[in-house]
Coordinates of C-alpha atoms in Angstrom, one line a residue:
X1026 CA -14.5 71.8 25.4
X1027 CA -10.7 71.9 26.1
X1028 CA -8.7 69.4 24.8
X1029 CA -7.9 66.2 27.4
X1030 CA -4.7 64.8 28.1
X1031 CA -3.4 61.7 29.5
X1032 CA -1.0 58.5 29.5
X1033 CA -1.5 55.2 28.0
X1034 CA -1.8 52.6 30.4
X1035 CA 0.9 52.9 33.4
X1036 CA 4.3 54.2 33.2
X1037 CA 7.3 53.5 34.7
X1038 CA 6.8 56.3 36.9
X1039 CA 3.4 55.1 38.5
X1040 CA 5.4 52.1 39.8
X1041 CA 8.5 53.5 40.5
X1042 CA 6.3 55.3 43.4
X1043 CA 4.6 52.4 44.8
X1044 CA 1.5 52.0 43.1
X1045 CA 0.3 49.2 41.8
X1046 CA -3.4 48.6 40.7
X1047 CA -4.8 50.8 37.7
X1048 CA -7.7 51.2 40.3
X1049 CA -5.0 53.9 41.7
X1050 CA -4.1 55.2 38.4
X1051 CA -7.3 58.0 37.8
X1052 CA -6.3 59.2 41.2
X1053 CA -2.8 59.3 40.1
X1054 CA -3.4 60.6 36.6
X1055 CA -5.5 63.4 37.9
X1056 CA -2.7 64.3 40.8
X1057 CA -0.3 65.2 37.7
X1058 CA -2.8 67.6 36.0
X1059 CA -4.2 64.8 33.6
X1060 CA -7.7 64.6 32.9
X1061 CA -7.6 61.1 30.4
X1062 CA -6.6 57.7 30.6
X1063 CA -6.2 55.1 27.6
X1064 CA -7.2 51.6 29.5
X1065 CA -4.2 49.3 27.6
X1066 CA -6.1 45.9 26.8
X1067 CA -3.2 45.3 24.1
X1068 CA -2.6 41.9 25.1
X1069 CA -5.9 41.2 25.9
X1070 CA -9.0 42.1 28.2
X1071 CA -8.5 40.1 31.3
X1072 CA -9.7 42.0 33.8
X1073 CA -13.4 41.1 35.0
X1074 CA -15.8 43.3 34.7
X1075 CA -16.2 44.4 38.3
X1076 CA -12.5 45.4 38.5
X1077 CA -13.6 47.6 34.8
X1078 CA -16.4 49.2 36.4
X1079 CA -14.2 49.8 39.6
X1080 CA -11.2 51.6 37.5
X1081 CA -14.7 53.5 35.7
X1082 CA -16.0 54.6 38.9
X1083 CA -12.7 55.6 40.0
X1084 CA -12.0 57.8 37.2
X1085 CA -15.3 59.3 37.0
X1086 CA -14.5 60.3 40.7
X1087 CA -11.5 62.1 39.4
X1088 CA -13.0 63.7 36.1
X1089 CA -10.8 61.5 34.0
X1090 CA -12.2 60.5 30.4
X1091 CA -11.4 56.6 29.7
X1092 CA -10.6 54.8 26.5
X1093 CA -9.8 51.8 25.8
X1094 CA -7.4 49.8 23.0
X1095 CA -8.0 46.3 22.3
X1096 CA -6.1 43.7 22.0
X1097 CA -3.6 43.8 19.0
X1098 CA -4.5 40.6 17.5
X1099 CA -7.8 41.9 16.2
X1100 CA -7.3 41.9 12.0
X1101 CA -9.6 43.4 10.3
X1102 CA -7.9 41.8 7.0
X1103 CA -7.1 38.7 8.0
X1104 CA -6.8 36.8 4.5
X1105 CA -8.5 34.1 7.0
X1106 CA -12.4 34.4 7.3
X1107 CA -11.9 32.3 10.8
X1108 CA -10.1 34.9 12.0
X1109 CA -11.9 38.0 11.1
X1110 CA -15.2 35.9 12.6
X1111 CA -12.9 35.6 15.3
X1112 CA -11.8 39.2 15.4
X1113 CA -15.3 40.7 15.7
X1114 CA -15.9 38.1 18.9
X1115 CA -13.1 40.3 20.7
X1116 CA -14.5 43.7 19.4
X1117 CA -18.2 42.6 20.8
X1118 CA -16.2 41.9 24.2
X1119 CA -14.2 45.4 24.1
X1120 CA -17.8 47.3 23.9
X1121 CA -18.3 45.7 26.8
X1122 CA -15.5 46.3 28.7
X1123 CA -15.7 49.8 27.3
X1124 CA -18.7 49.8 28.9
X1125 CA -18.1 49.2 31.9
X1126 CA -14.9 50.8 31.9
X1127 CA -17.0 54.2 30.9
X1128 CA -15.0 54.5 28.2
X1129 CA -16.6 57.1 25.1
X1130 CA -14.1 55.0 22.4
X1131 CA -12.0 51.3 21.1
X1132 CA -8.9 51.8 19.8
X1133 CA -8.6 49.3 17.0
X1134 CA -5.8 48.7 14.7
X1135 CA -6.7 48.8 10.9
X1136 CA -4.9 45.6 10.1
X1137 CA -2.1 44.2 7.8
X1138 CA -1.7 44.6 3.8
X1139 CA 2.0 42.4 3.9
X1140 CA 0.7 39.3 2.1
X1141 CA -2.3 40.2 0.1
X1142 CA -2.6 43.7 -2.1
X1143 CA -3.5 46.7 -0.5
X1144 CA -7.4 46.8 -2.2
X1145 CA -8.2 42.8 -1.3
X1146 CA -6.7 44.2 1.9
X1147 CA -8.9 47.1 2.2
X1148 CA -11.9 44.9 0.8
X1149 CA -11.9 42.5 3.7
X1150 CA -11.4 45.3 6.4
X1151 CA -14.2 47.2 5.2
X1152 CA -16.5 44.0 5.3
X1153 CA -15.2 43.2 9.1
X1154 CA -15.9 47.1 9.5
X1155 CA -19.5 46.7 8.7
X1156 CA -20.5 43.7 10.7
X1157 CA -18.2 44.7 13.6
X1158 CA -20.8 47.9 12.7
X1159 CA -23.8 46.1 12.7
X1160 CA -22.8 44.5 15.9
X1161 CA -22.4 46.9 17.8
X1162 CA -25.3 48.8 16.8
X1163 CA -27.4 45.7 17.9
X1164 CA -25.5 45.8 21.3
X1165 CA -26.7 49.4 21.4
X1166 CA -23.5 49.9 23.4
X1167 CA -22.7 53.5 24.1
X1168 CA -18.6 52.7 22.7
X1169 CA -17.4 53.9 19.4
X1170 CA -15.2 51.9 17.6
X1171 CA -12.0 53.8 16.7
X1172 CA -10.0 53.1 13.7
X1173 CA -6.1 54.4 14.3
X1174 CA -3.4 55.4 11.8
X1175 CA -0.7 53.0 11.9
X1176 CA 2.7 53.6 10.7
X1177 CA 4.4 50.6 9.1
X1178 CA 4.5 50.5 5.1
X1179 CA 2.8 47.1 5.0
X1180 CA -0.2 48.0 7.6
X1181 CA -3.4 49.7 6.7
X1182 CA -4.1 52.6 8.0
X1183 CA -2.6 55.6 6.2
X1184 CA -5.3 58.7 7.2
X1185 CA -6.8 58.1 3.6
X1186 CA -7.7 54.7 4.4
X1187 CA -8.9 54.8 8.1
X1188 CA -11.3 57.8 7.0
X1189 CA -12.3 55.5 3.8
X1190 CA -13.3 52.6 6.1
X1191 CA -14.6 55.1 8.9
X1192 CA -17.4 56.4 6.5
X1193 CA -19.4 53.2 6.2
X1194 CA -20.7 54.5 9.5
X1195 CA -19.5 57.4 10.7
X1196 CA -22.1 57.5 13.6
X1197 CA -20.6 54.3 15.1
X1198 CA -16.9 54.7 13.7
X1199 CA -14.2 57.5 14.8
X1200 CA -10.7 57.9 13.3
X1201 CA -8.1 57.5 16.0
X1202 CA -4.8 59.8 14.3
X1203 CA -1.4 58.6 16.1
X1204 CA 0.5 61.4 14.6
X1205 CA 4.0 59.2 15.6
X1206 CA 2.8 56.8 13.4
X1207 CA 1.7 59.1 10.4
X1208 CA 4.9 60.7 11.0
X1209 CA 6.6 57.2 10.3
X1210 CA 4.9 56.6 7.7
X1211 CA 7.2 59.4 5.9
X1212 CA 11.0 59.3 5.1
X1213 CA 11.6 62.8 6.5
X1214 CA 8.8 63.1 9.0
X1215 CA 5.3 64.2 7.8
X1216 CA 5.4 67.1 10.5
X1217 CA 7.8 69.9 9.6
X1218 CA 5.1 72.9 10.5
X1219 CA 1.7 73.8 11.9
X1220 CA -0.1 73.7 8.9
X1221 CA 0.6 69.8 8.6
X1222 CA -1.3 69.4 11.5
X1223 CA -3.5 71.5 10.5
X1224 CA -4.2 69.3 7.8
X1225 CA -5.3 66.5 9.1
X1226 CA -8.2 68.3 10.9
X1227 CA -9.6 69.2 7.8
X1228 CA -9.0 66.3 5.8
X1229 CA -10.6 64.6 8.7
X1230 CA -13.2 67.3 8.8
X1231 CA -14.0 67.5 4.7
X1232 CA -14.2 63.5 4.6
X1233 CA -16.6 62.7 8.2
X1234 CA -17.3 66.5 9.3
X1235 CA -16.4 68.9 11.7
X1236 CA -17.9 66.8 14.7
X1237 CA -14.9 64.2 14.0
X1238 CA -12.6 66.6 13.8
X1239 CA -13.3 68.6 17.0
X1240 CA -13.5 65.8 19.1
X1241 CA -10.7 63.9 17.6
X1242 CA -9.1 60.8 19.8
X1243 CA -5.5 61.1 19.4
X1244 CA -2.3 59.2 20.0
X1245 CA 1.3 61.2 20.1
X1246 CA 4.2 60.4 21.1

């Protein structure tokens, strides 16, 4: 399987040439050589599900794999219980617009660790992770939720971490590596060679096994 390639949601250059609905963008994505498409639901899901299942059809016309990210308010380590609860609501509705969207993965931000200690921090995004787990498997929903690397100080998410939390169910759970934001995460950059990329396949690899690895989501920039 060769790797796949593709934007995240529509770029300047999609409108700049008089397109506008992300019905046109598979079409357009697969004009430029592309074969993937990360469905931005950042700010929130608000399409309806016939216009998801439209952009799906559309890209499954084109050969273009879909994913989706959702919404950036999700916190896995909310020192709030209401909003965890409240957090799991959205992930139950972005396996559904996954769904329909066709989508084989959620992009889902690990959460924050700037008011509380990294290990209370940790402690209430692993117990999100494993209802959000149990959730989904009772949905039965065909959407794995990804966990991504973020690249702030005071976020969760260094690769130890996502792959920590990604192994309370690695058959419903996927790491998500944005190599800009483990890159960040480093004063220097935490790229200088091959063999640091390297890396990260096979601690990926080692920690959920070679399956994750091979068929890694992946955000650069």
């Amino acid at each position: 399987m060769a790797a796949k390639f593709g934007p995240g949601g529509n770029s300047e250059s999609f409108y700049a040439e008089g397109f506008k609905s992300t019905l046109q963008a598979p079409g357009w994505v697969r004009a430029r050589g592309l074969d993937a498409y990360e469905y931005q639901g950042g700010n929130g899901i608000t399409a309806s599900p016939k216009t998801l299942a439209a952009i799906g059809q559309k890209a499954a016309e084109h050969g273009v794999a879909m994913s989706l990210h959702a919404p950036y308010y999700i916190s896995l380590s909310s020192e709030f219980e209401e909003k965890r609860a409240k957090s799991l609501d959205y992930i139950a509705a972005c396996a559904d617009a996954g769904e329909a969207l066709g989508a084989r993965i959620m992009v889902v931000h690990t959460g924050s660790a700037a008011k509380i200690s990294r290990e209370t921090a940790m402690a209430y995004a692993a117990d999100t992770v494993e209802k959000a787990c149990a959730l989904l498997a009772e949905k039965r929903t065909s959407v794995r939720m990804g966990l991504e690397t973020m690249g702030k100080q005071n976020q969760l998410g260094t690769l130890d971490e996502v792959l920590r939390l990604c192994a309370i169910a690695p058959a419903i759970l996927a790491p998500v590596v944005d190599f800009g934001h483990l890159n960040a995460r480093v004063q220097g950059g935490a790229f200088p060679d091959c063999d640091s990329y390297r890396r990260v396949f096979c601690e990926i690899g080692e920690a959920l096994g070679d399956r994750h690895a091979k068929y890694l989501h992946c955000h650069f920039s």
